[in-house]
Coordinates of C-alpha atoms in Angstrom, one line a residue:
M1 CA 0.0 0.0 0.0
P2 CA 1.5 3.4 -0.9
S3 CA 2.7 5.5 2.0
A4 CA 0.1 8.2 1.3
E5 CA -2.7 5.7 2.0
L6 CA -1.1 4.7 5.3
G7 CA -1.0 8.3 6.4
L8 CA 2.8 8.4 6.4
R9 CA 4.8 11.4 5.3
N10 CA 8.4 11.4 4.0
N11 CA 9.7 12.9 7.2
E12 CA 8.3 10.1 9.3
F13 CA 10.8 7.6 7.9
K14 CA 14.1 7.3 9.7
D15 CA 17.0 8.9 7.9
N16 CA 18.3 6.7 5.0
D17 CA 16.0 3.9 6.0
I18 CA 14.9 1.7 3.0
R19 CA 11.4 2.7 2.1
A20 CA 8.7 0.4 0.7
L21 CA 7.2 1.7 -2.6
T22 CA 4.4 0.6 -4.8
V23 CA 3.7 1.2 -8.5
S24 CA 1.2 -0.2 -10.9
G25 CA 0.4 -0.2 -14.6
R26 CA -1.5 -2.2 -17.3
T27 CA 1.5 -3.6 -19.1
V28 CA 4.9 -4.9 -18.1
P29 CA 6.9 -2.1 -19.9
Q30 CA 4.7 0.6 -18.4
T31 CA 4.9 -0.8 -14.8
W32 CA 8.7 -1.3 -15.1
E33 CA 9.1 2.3 -16.2
N34 CA 7.0 3.6 -13.4
A35 CA 9.2 1.7 -10.9
V36 CA 12.5 3.0 -12.2
K37 CA 11.2 6.5 -12.3
K38 CA 9.8 6.3 -8.7
L39 CA 13.2 4.9 -7.5
W40 CA 15.2 7.6 -9.3
L41 CA 13.0 10.6 -8.8
G42 CA 11.6 9.8 -5.4
K43 CA 12.5 11.8 -2.3
R44 CA 14.4 10.4 0.7
I45 CA 15.4 7.2 -1.2
A46 CA 18.1 5.2 0.7
R47 CA 21.7 5.4 -0.4
T48 CA 23.4 2.0 0.1
L49 CA 26.6 0.2 -0.7
T50 CA 26.7 -3.0 -2.8
E51 CA 29.3 -5.7 -3.5
Y52 CA 29.7 -4.4 -7.0
D53 CA 30.6 -0.8 -6.3
S54 CA 34.0 0.7 -7.1
S55 CA 35.7 3.4 -5.2
E56 CA 34.7 6.0 -7.8
D57 CA 31.0 5.2 -7.8
P58 CA 28.4 7.1 -5.7
Y59 CA 26.2 5.1 -3.4
S60 CA 23.4 3.1 -5.0
R61 CA 19.8 4.1 -4.6
A62 CA 17.6 1.3 -3.1
T63 CA 14.1 0.6 -2.0
T64 CA 11.7 -2.3 -1.4
M65 CA 9.5 -2.3 -4.4
M66 CA 6.1 -3.8 -5.3
M67 CA 5.1 -3.7 -8.9
I68 CA 1.5 -4.5 -9.9
V69 CA 0.8 -5.4 -13.6
T70 CA -2.9 -5.6 -14.2
H71 CA -2.7 -7.0 -17.8
P72 CA 0.7 -8.8 -18.0
L73 CA 0.2 -10.2 -21.5
E74 CA -1.2 -7.0 -23.1
E75 CA 0.7 -5.4 -25.9
P76 CA 3.1 -3.8 -26.1
R77 CA 5.0 -6.4 -24.2
I78 CA 8.6 -5.4 -24.8
H79 CA 10.6 -2.3 -23.8
R80 CA 13.3 -1.2 -26.1
A81 CA 15.7 -0.3 -23.3
I82 CA 16.8 -3.9 -22.7
P83 CA 20.6 -4.3 -22.2
D84 CA 21.0 -7.4 -24.4
G85 CA 18.6 -6.6 -27.3
L86 CA 15.8 -8.7 -28.5
R87 CA 17.8 -11.8 -29.1
G88 CA 19.2 -11.5 -25.6
L89 CA 15.7 -11.2 -24.2
Y90 CA 14.6 -14.3 -26.1
K91 CA 17.6 -16.3 -24.9
Y92 CA 17.0 -15.2 -21.3
T93 CA 13.4 -16.2 -21.4
K94 CA 14.3 -19.6 -22.8
E95 CA 16.8 -20.0 -20.0
V96 CA 14.2 -19.3 -17.4
I97 CA 11.2 -21.3 -18.8
G98 CA 12.9 -23.8 -21.1
G99 CA 16.2 -24.6 -19.3
V100 CA 18.3 -24.3 -22.5
H101 CA 21.4 -23.6 -20.5
D102 CA 20.8 -25.8 -17.4
Y103 CA 23.8 -27.8 -18.4
K104 CA 26.0 -24.9 -17.6
V105 CA 25.3 -25.4 -13.9
R106 CA 27.3 -28.6 -14.1
S107 CA 29.9 -27.9 -16.8
G108 CA 29.8 -24.2 -17.6
G109 CA 30.7 -22.5 -14.3
W110 CA 27.2 -21.3 -13.5
S111 CA 26.2 -21.3 -9.8
Y112 CA 22.6 -22.0 -10.6
S113 CA 19.8 -21.5 -13.2
Y114 CA 16.2 -20.5 -12.4
S115 CA 14.9 -23.3 -14.6
D116 CA 16.9 -25.9 -12.8
R117 CA 15.9 -24.8 -9.4
L118 CA 12.2 -24.5 -10.4
H119 CA 11.9 -27.7 -12.4
N120 CA 14.5 -29.8 -10.6
W121 CA 14.8 -28.5 -7.0
P122 CA 17.3 -28.5 -5.2
G123 CA 19.0 -28.3 -8.6
I124 CA 22.0 -29.9 -10.1
D125 CA 24.4 -28.2 -7.7
G126 CA 22.1 -29.1 -4.7
Q127 CA 22.1 -32.8 -5.7
E128 CA 25.8 -32.9 -5.6
Q129 CA 25.9 -31.5 -2.1
V130 CA 23.2 -34.0 -0.9
Q131 CA 25.2 -36.9 -2.4
K132 CA 28.2 -35.8 -0.4
L133 CA 26.2 -35.5 2.8
V134 CA 24.7 -39.0 2.6
N135 CA 28.1 -40.6 1.9
G136 CA 26.8 -42.8 -0.9
E137 CA 23.8 -44.2 1.1
L138 CA 21.5 -42.5 -1.5
T139 CA 22.3 -41.9 -5.1
Y140 CA 20.6 -38.5 -5.1
L141 CA 17.6 -36.8 -3.5
P142 CA 14.6 -37.1 -5.9
P143 CA 14.3 -33.7 -7.7
V144 CA 11.0 -31.7 -7.5
N145 CA 9.5 -30.2 -10.6
Q146 CA 7.8 -27.3 -8.7
I147 CA 6.3 -25.7 -11.8
N148 CA 4.6 -29.0 -12.6
Y149 CA 3.4 -29.2 -9.0
I150 CA 1.8 -25.7 -9.2
V151 CA 0.0 -26.6 -12.4
Q152 CA -1.2 -30.0 -11.2
A153 CA -2.3 -28.6 -7.8
L154 CA -4.3 -25.7 -9.3
A155 CA -5.8 -28.0 -12.0
K156 CA -7.0 -30.3 -9.2
V157 CA -8.1 -27.8 -6.6
W158 CA -8.3 -24.4 -8.3
Y159 CA -8.7 -22.5 -5.0
T160 CA -5.7 -24.0 -3.2
R161 CA -3.3 -21.5 -1.5
R162 CA -0.4 -24.0 -1.5
A163 CA 0.8 -23.5 -5.1
Q164 CA 4.3 -22.1 -4.8
A165 CA 7.8 -22.8 -5.8
I166 CA 11.1 -21.8 -4.2
T167 CA 14.7 -21.4 -5.5
W168 CA 16.8 -21.0 -2.4
N169 CA 19.0 -23.9 -1.3
P170 CA 20.3 -23.1 2.3
Q171 CA 23.0 -25.8 2.0
R172 CA 24.5 -24.1 -1.0
D173 CA 23.5 -20.5 -1.7
P174 CA 24.8 -18.5 1.3
G175 CA 28.4 -19.3 0.3
I176 CA 28.3 -18.8 -3.5
E177 CA 29.3 -15.6 -5.2
D178 CA 26.1 -15.0 -7.2
P179 CA 23.1 -16.5 -5.3
P180 CA 19.6 -16.5 -6.8
C181 CA 17.7 -13.2 -6.9
L182 CA 14.3 -14.9 -7.5
Q183 CA 13.2 -16.5 -4.2
R184 CA 9.6 -17.7 -4.6
I185 CA 6.7 -17.9 -7.0
W186 CA 3.2 -18.1 -5.6
C187 CA 0.1 -18.6 -7.7
E188 CA -3.7 -18.7 -7.1
I189 CA -6.8 -18.9 -9.3
V190 CA -9.8 -16.7 -8.8
E191 CA -13.2 -16.7 -10.4
S192 CA -13.9 -13.9 -12.9
G193 CA -16.7 -13.3 -15.4
G194 CA -17.7 -16.9 -15.7
G195 CA -14.1 -18.1 -16.1
Y196 CA -11.0 -18.1 -14.0
L197 CA -7.8 -16.0 -13.7
L198 CA -4.4 -17.2 -12.8
D199 CA -2.7 -14.6 -10.5
M200 CA 1.0 -14.8 -9.9
N201 CA 3.3 -13.2 -7.2
T202 CA 7.0 -13.4 -7.5
H203 CA 9.4 -12.5 -4.6
W204 CA 13.0 -11.3 -5.3
R205 CA 15.9 -10.9 -2.9
S206 CA 17.7 -8.2 -4.8
R207 CA 17.2 -6.6 -8.2
D208 CA 19.1 -4.4 -10.7
A209 CA 16.2 -2.0 -11.4
L210 CA 17.6 -0.6 -14.7
K211 CA 19.2 -3.6 -16.4
G212 CA 17.7 -6.7 -14.9
A213 CA 14.1 -6.2 -13.7
F214 CA 12.3 -5.9 -17.0
M215 CA 13.8 -9.1 -18.5
N216 CA 12.9 -10.9 -15.3
M217 CA 9.3 -9.6 -15.5
Y218 CA 9.0 -10.5 -19.2
A219 CA 10.2 -14.1 -18.6
L220 CA 8.0 -14.7 -15.5
T221 CA 4.9 -13.4 -17.1
T222 CA 5.6 -15.5 -20.2
L223 CA 5.7 -18.5 -17.8
Q224 CA 2.5 -17.3 -16.2
G225 CA 0.8 -17.5 -19.6
M226 CA 2.2 -21.0 -20.3
M227 CA 1.0 -22.2 -16.9
A228 CA -2.5 -20.8 -17.4
E229 CA -2.7 -22.7 -20.8
E230 CA -1.6 -25.9 -19.2
I231 CA -4.0 -25.7 -16.2
S232 CA -6.8 -25.0 -18.7
R233 CA -5.8 -28.1 -20.7
I234 CA -5.7 -30.4 -17.7
S235 CA -8.7 -29.1 -15.8
G236 CA -11.0 -28.4 -18.7
K237 CA -11.7 -24.9 -17.2
R238 CA -11.1 -21.7 -19.1
V239 CA -8.1 -20.2 -17.1
E240 CA -6.7 -16.9 -18.4
V241 CA -3.8 -14.8 -17.1
G242 CA -4.7 -12.5 -14.2
R243 CA -2.6 -9.8 -12.5
Y244 CA 1.1 -10.2 -11.9
V245 CA 2.6 -8.8 -8.6
D246 CA 6.4 -8.5 -8.4
I247 CA 8.0 -7.8 -4.9
T248 CA 11.7 -7.0 -4.5
D249 CA 13.4 -6.6 -1.1
N250 CA 16.3 -4.5 -2.5
F251 CA 15.4 -2.8 -5.8
H252 CA 18.4 -0.7 -6.7
I253 CA 20.1 1.6 -9.2
Y254 CA 23.9 1.0 -9.1
G255 CA 26.2 4.0 -8.5
S256 CA 28.1 3.1 -11.7
Y257 CA 24.9 3.8 -13.7
M258 CA 24.8 7.3 -12.2
R259 CA 28.5 7.9 -12.8
K260 CA 28.3 6.9 -16.4
G261 CA 25.0 8.8 -17.0
E262 CA 23.1 5.7 -17.9
I263 CA 20.1 6.2 -15.6
Q264 CA 20.0 9.9 -16.5
G265 CA 19.9 9.0 -20.2
F266 CA 17.1 6.5 -19.6
I267 CA 15.0 9.1 -17.8
R268 CA 15.5 11.7 -20.5
S269 CA 14.4 9.1 -23.1
L270 CA 11.0 8.9 -21.4
K271 CA 10.4 12.5 -22.1
M272 CA 11.8 12.6 -25.6
R273 CA 9.9 9.5 -27.1
S274 CA 6.3 8.4 -27.0
F275 CA 5.5 5.2 -25.2
E276 CA 4.9 3.5 -28.6
G277 CA 8.4 4.7 -29.6
R278 CA 9.9 3.2 -26.4
T279 CA 8.3 -0.3 -26.8
F280 CA 7.8 -3.2 -29.2
R281 CA 4.8 -5.4 -29.8
S282 CA 5.3 -9.2 -29.8
D283 CA 4.0 -9.3 -33.4
D284 CA 6.4 -6.6 -34.7
Q285 CA 8.5 -8.1 -37.5
I286 CA 11.8 -7.1 -35.9
V287 CA 10.7 -9.1 -32.8
I288 CA 9.6 -12.1 -34.8
D289 CA 12.8 -12.1 -36.8
S290 CA 15.1 -11.6 -33.8
F291 CA 13.5 -14.3 -31.8
A292 CA 13.6 -16.7 -34.7
E293 CA 17.3 -16.0 -35.3
E294 CA 18.1 -16.7 -31.6
E295 CA 16.1 -19.9 -31.6
I296 CA 18.1 -21.2 -34.5
E297 CA 21.3 -20.4 -32.7
L298 CA 20.1 -22.0 -29.5
Q299 CA 19.2 -25.2 -31.4
Q300 CA 22.6 -25.3 -33.0
E301 CA 24.2 -24.9 -29.6
I302 CA 22.1 -27.8 -28.3
E303 CA 23.0 -30.0 -31.3
T304 CA 26.7 -29.2 -31.0
R305 CA 26.7 -30.1 -27.3
H306 CA 24.8 -33.3 -27.9
K307 CA 27.2 -34.4 -30.6
F308 CA 30.2 -33.6 -28.3
L309 CA 28.7 -35.6 -25.5
Q310 CA 28.1 -38.6 -27.8
E311 CA 31.7 -38.5 -29.1
D312 CA 33.1 -38.1 -25.6
G313 CA 31.0 -41.1 -24.4
N314 CA 32.4 -43.2 -27.2
K315 CA 36.0 -42.7 -26.3

């Protein structure tokens, strides 16, 4: 709830305390813009240090942020200010919902992947730790496909409040250099207009507001749409996508973005270009072409790795 609704004034917060802010919008790009603007332009925003600051950087700006998207799949879906371009957005989404790079957790130096933790908890890295703990008494702890659990649970009992998934592995994550930011997904179905809506909440430990949050939101709302379709198929009920709520404990703008003028340039762009000029629709040809090109490259990567594993196994 916004501080104004609580009867709080800016001067009632302790000096440099991390405030809790709320923004909303119809679409993912609109809501994300509103969150970045509120963090950058807001008064009495906390200044904090991060593990990624250099001595020449000013303090980061940080808040606890709740973003409410009322129509997550409504177009335009894509913001142009994405750091890795359209192909990078597609690849990231496939990593989260399709697990195309889960193998890198074992062989490519990754600490974790969201897909592995959500579909295979406690994940490849967690399995290895468990095997060490049991000293060979068990081969491995049976993995849990938490996304499948959510889908099956809601298809069976649409009003259950137990449909959630977690990523954190307390045996592993406190000691790694880059622990998961996404902590939990919670879903519930509500009745609406003779049908049903799948609402989703996501909870994040820490978030790069400018360069990370939008891609996260795009991928998770894509997953929300896929889950609604699967629940509909299994249950026979018409389940559509409801609102998406995104909660971040530490939603921040790094000091380096201020020093380099990146956040200032982003804010200026909001005034210089229309919303249509700042976004893409999913059916824009440039989006279709970029996604198709990245899909081809990902498939080639998978085929190359499969061939390598076959050849290595035959040695």
